[in-house]
Coordinates of C-alpha atoms in Angstrom, one line a residue:
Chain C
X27 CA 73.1 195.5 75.6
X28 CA 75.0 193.3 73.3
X29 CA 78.0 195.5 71.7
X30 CA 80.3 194.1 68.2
X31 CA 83.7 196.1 67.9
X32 CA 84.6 195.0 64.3
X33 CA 88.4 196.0 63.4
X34 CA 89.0 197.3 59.7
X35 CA 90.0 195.3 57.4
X36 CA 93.4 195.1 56.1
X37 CA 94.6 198.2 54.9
X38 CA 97.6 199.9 52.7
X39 CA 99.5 200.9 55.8
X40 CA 99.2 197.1 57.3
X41 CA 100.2 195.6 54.3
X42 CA 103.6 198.0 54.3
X43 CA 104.0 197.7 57.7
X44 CA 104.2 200.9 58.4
X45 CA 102.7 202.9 61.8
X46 CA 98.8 204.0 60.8
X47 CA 97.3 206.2 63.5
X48 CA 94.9 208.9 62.2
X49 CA 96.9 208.7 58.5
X50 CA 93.8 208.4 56.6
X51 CA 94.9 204.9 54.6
X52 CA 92.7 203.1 52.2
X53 CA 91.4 199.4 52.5
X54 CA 93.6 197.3 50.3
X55 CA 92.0 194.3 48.1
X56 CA 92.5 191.9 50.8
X57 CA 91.1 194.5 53.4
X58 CA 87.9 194.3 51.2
X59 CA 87.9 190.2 51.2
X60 CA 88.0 190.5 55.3
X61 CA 85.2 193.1 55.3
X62 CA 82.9 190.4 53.4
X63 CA 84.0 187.9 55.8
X64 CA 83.4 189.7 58.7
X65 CA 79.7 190.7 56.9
X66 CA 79.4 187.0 57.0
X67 CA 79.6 186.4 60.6
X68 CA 77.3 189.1 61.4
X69 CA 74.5 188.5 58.8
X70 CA 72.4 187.3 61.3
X71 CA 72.7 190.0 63.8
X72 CA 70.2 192.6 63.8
X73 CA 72.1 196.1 65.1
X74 CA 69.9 198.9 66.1
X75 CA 72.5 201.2 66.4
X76 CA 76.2 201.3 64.2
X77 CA 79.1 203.8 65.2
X78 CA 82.4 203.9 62.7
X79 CA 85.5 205.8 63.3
X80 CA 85.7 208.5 60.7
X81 CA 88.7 207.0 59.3
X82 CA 88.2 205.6 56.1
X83 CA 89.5 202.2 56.3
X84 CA 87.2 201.4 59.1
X85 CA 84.1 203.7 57.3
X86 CA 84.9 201.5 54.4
X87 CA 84.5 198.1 56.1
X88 CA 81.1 199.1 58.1
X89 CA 80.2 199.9 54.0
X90 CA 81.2 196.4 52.9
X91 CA 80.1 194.6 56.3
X92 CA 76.9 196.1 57.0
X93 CA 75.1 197.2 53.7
X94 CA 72.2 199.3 53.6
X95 CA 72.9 200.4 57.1
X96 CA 73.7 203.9 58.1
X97 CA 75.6 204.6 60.8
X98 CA 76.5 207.3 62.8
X99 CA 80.8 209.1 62.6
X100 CA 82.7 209.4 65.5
X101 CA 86.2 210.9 66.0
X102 CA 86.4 209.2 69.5
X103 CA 86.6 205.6 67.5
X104 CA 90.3 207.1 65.6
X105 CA 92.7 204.8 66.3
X106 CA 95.8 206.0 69.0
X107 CA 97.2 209.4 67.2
X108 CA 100.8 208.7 66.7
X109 CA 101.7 212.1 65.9
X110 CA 105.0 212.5 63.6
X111 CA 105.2 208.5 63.6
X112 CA 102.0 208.8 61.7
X113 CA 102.9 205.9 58.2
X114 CA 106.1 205.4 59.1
X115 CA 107.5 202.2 58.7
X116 CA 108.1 199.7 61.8
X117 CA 111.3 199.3 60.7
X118 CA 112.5 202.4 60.9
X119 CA 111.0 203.1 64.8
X120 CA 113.7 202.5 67.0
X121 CA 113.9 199.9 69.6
X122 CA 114.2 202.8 72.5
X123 CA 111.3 204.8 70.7
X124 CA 108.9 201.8 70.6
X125 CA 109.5 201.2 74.6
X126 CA 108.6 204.7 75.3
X127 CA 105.3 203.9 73.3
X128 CA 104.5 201.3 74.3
X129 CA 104.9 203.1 78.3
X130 CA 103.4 206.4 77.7
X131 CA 101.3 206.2 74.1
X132 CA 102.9 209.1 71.4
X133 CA 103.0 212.2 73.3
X134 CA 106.6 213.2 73.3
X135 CA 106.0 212.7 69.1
X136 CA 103.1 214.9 69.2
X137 CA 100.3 212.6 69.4
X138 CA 98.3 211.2 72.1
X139 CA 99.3 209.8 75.3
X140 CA 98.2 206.6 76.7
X141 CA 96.4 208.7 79.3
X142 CA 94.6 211.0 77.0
X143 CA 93.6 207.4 74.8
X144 CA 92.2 205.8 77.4
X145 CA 90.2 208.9 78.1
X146 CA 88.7 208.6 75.1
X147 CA 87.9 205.4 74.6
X148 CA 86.1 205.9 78.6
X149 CA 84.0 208.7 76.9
X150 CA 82.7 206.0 74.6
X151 CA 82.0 203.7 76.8
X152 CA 80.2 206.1 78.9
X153 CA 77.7 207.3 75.9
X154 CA 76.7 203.5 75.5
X155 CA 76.1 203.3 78.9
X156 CA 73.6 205.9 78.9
X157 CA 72.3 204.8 76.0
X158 CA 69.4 202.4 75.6
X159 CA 70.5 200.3 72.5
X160 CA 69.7 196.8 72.5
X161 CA 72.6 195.5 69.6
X162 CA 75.0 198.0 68.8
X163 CA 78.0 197.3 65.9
X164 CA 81.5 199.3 66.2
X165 CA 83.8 199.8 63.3
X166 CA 86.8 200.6 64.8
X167 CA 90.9 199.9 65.5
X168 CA 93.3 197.0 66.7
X169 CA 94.8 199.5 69.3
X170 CA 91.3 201.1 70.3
X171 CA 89.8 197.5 70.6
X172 CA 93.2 196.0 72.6
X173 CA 92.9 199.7 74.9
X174 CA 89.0 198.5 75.7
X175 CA 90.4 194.9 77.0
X176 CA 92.8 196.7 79.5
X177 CA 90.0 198.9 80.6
X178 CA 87.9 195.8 81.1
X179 CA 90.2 193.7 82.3
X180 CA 92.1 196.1 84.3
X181 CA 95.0 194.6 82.8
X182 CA 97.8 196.1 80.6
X183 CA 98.0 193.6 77.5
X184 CA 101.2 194.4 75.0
X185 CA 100.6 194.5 71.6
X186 CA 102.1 191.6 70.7
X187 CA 99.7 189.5 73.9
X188 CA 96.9 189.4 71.9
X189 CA 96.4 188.6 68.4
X190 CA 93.4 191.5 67.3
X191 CA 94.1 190.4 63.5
X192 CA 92.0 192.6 60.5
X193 CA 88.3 192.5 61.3
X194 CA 88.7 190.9 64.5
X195 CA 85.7 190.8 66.2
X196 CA 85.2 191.3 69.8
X197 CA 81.8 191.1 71.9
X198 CA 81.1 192.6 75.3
X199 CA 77.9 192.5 77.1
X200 CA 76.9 195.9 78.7
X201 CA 74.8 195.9 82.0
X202 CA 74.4 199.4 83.7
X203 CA 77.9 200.5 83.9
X204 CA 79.6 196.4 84.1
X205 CA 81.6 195.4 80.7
X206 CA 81.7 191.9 80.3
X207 CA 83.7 190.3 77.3
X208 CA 81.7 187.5 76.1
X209 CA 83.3 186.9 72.9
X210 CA 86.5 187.7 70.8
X211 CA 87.2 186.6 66.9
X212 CA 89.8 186.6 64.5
X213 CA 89.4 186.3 61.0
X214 CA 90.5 182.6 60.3
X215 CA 87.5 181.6 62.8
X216 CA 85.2 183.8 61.0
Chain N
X27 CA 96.3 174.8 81.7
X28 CA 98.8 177.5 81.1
X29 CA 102.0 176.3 80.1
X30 CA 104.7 179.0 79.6
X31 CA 108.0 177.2 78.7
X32 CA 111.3 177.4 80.6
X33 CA 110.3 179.4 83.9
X34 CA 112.4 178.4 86.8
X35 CA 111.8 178.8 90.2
X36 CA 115.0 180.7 91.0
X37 CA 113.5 183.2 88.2
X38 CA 110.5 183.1 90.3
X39 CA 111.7 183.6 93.5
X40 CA 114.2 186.0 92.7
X41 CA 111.5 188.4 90.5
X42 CA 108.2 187.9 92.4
X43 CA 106.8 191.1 91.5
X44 CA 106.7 190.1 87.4
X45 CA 104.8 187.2 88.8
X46 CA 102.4 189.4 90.5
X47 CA 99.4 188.5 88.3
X48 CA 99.8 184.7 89.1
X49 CA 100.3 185.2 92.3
X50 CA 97.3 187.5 93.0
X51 CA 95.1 184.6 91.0
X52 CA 96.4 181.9 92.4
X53 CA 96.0 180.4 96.2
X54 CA 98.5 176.8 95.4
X55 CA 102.4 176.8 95.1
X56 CA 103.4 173.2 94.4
X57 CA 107.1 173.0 94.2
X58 CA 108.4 170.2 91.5
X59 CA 111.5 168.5 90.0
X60 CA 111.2 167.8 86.3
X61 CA 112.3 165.0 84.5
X62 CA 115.8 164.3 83.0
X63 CA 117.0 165.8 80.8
X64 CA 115.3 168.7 80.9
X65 CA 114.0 169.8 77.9
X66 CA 110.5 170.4 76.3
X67 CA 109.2 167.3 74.5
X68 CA 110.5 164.9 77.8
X69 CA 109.6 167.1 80.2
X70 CA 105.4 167.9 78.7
X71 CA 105.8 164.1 77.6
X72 CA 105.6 163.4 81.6
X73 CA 103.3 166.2 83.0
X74 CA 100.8 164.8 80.7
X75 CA 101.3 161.2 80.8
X76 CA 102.2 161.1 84.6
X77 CA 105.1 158.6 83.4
X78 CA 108.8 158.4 83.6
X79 CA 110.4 159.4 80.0
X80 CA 111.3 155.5 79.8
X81 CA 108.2 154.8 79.7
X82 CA 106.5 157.4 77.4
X83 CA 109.4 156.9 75.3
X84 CA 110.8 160.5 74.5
X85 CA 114.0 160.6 76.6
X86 CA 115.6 163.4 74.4
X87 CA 114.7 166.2 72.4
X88 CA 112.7 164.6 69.8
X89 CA 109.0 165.0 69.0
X90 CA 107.5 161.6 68.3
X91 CA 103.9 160.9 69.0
X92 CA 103.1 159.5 72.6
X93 CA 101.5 156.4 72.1
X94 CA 100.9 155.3 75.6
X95 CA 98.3 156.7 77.4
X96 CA 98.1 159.6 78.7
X97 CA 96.0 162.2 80.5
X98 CA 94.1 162.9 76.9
X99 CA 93.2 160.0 76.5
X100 CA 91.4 159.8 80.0
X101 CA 89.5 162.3 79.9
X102 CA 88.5 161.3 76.2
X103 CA 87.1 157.8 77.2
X104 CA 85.5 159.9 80.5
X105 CA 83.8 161.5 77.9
X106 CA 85.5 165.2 77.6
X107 CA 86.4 167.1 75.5
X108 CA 89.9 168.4 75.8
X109 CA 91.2 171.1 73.5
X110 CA 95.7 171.9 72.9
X111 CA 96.3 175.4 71.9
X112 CA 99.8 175.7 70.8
X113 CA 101.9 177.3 67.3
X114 CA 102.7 173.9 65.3
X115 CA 106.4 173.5 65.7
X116 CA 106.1 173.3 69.1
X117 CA 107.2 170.0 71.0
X118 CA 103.1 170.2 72.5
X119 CA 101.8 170.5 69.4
X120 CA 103.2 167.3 68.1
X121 CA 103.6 164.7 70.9
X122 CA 99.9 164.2 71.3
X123 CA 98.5 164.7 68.6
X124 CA 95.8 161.6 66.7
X125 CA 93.6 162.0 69.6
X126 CA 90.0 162.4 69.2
X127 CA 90.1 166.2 70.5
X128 CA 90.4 169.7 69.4
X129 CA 93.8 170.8 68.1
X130 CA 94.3 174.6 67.5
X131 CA 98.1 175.3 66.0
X132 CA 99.5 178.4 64.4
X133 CA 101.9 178.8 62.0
X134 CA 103.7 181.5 63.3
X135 CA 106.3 181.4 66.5
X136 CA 104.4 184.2 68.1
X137 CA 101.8 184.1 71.0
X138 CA 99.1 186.4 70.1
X139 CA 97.3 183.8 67.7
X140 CA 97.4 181.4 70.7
X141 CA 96.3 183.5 73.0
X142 CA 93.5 185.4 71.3
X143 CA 92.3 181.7 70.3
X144 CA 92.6 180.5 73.6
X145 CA 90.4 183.8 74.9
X146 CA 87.5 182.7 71.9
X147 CA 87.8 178.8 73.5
X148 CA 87.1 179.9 76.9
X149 CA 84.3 182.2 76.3
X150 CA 82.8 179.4 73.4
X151 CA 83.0 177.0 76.7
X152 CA 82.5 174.1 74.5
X153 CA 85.5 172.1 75.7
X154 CA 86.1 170.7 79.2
X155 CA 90.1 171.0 79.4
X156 CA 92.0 173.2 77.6
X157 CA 95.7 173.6 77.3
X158 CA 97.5 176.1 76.2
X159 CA 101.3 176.8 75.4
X160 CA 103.2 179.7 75.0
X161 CA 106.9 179.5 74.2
X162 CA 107.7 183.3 74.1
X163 CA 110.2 183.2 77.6
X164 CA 112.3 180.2 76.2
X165 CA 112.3 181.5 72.9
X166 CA 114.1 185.0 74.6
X167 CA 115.6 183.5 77.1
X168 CA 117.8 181.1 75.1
X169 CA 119.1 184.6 73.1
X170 CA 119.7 186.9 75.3
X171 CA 119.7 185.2 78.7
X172 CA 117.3 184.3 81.2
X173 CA 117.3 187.6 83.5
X174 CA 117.5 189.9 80.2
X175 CA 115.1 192.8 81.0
X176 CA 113.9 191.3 77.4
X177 CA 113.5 188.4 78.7
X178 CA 111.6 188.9 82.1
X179 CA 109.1 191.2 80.4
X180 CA 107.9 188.1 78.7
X181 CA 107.1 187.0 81.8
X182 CA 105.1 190.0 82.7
X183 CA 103.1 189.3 79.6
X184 CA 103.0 185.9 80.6
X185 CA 101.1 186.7 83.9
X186 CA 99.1 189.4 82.1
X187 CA 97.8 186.8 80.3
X188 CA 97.2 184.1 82.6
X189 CA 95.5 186.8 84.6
X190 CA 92.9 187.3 82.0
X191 CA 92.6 184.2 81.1
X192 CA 91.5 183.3 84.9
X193 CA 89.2 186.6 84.7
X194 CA 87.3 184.9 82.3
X195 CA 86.8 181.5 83.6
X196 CA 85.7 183.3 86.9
X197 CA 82.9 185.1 84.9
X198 CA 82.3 182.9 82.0
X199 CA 82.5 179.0 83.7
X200 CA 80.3 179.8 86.8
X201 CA 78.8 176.8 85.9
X202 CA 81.5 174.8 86.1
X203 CA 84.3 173.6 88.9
X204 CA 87.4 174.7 87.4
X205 CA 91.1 174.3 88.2
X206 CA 93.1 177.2 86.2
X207 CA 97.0 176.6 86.7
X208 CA 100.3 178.2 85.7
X209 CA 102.1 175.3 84.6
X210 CA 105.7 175.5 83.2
X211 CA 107.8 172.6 81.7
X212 CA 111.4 173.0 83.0
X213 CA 114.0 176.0 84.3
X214 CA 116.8 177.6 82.7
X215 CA 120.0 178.7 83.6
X216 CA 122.8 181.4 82.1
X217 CA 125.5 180.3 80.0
X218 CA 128.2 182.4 78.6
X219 CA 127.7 185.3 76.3
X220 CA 124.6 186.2 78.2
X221 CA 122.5 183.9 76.4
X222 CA 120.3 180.5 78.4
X223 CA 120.3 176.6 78.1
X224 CA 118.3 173.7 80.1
X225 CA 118.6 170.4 79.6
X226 CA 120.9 169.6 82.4
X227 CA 120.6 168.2 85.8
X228 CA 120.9 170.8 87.8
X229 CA 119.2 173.1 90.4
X230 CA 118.3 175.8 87.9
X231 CA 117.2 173.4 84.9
X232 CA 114.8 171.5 87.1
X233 CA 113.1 172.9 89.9
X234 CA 110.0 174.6 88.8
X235 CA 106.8 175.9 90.5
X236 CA 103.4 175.1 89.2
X237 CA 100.5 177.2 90.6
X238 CA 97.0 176.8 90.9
X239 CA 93.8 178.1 91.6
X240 CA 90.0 176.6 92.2
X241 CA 87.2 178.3 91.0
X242 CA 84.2 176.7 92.4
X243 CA 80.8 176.5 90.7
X244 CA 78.5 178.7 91.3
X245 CA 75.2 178.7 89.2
X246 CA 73.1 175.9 88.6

């Protein structure tokens, strides 16, 4: 099974720079312009199966990416929830607050922990491997799609490692229960 | 080739465990002097032409195309295809550049575009050598010191990196003999007001440690 995880495009909260989490923020223009690009690089691929976040940003760019497909919600695809630091701007999270973060995930803010995230993510990974897709397109988040690396990697990659830019693209081939990253995309390659 | 800038080997010999991920990929310590002086543009200037400064012609910090030849242009008349993955106003980026290979540079100081590019290179597998730079330690190192805690978890993300970047040449170049290596350019040391400096000819500025691994082919 071939898998696409397809970030959102650009939206309101990335262009303010502000924390997104499950705040329910709109693509902006731009946001829109990355969806058609990253439509572009997939024209050719024929999904049998497509999975969104609920979120609207990334609903919005499956829309715009994958027309006249209809795909199937799930909450598990929400980004990290960043609790009380849900659209608040990067410049206003302290330096001692974003090390904690960036260690543990949001609990002590009344989101998720890293833990708990991981979790998550695991519980989708585990309903495509017991699925029998052949091509399967995932509209989903920078922090959900950086998470999956670690989990395949078995490596812990910061934030700032790894550029996963707006409708980054990432491709992992899925035998039995074995993840395999076989490709990864940013938008000025795409 | 992974080429972090400004790791010494005092830094690595006194923090082993934020080397752990190089270490664990990696089965060759070669211990090295660098050129003098030691800074970026001489010192990258010889790892890749094999030559003295003299005689590659950047014997200060200056970033003038190398016009001798160098270990590029080798591998280009052997018929390879080499690929530099660096941001563009880094010494790297400029001193070989007008050769008939692939040149990847980003605008911003920050290693995420390089590395995320270098992770789509590898898996393309189109090219037959690729280096890669990141400049995040020096660039931290020279602000606030080169045993910061700011500064050493660069190198954590450094190994992180070069740790996945050796996880997928083991999966994705089976095909292929491959040399991966951690490959810095020069040291560091401390100076006053907790901030770092190289350039000098001393134990801390030059000694470095590059370190390598073989993955051997494995598929026909």
């Amino acid at each position: 099974m071939l898998i696409y995880f397809i970030r959102h495009g650009e939206s309101e909260t990335n262009l303010n720079i502000r924390l997104t989490g499950w705040y329910d923020t709109p693509l902006t223009e731009k946001g829109i312009e990355d969806a058609k690009k990253a439509g572009e690089f997939l024209k050719n691929v024929h999904f049998d199966k497509v999975f969104t976040s609920d979120l609207k940003r990334a609903k919005k760019t499956a829309d715009i990416a994958l027309p006249g497909y209809s795909y199937e919600e799930s909450k598990l695809l929400r980004e990290i929830n960043v609790g009380s630091l849900s659209n608040t701007p990067h410049s206003d999270i302290s330096k001692e607050t974003k090390k904690i973060t960036a260690k543990i995930g949001y609990s002590d803010f009344g989101g998720e922990s890293r833990d708990d995230f991981i979790s998550r993510i695991s519980l989708f990974m585990k309903q495509l491997e017991n699925s029998k897709y052949n091509t399967v397109a995932v509209f989903c988040h920078a922090g959900w799609m950086r998470a999956m690396l670690d989990i395949v990697t078995g490596l812990y990659l910061p934030r700032q490692s790894v550029n996963l830019g707006n409708c980054a693209i990432t491709i992992y081939k899925l035998n039995g229960t074995l993840w395999q990253l076989n490709g990864l995309f940013n938008i000025p390659s795409i | 080739m992974y080429n972090p800038d400004a790791i010494a080997q005092w830094i690595y010999e006194k923090y082993p465990h934020f080397f752990e991920s190089v270490t664990n990929n990696t089965d060759i310590e070669v211990p090295l002097s660098t050129v003098m002086p030691s800074v970026t543009p001489v010192c990258f200037g010889t790892m890749y032409t094999g030559t003295q400064p003299e005689v590659h012609g950047i014997q200060k910090y200056e970033k003038p195309v190398i016009t001798i030849d160098t270990f590029f242009d080798a591998l280009i008349r052997a018929g390879k295809k080499p690929a530099l993955i660096t941001y563009s106003r880094s010494s790297l980026s400029r001193i070989y550049l007008e050769r008939d290979m692939d040149y990847y540079q980003f605008e911003t100081g920050d290693i995420e575009d390089v590395n995320a590019k270098t992770m789509q290179v590898i898996l393309e597998d189109k090219h037959d050598v690729i280096v890669i730079y990141n400049g995040n330690y020096d660039k931290i190192m020279h602000k606030q010191g080169p045993e910061s805690p700011e500064a050493l978890a660069e190198i954590r993300l450094n190994s992180h990196i070069f740790a996945v970047i050796c996880r997928l040449v083991e999966e994705h170049w089976k095909n292929h003999n491959t040399l991966v290596g951690f490959a810095m350019d020069h040291g560091c040391h401390e100076i006053d007001d907790n901030c770092g400096s190289h350039g000098l000819d001393m134990d801390e500025d030059i000694n470095i440690v590059h370190l390598y691994k073989g993955f051997a082919r494995r598929e026909e």
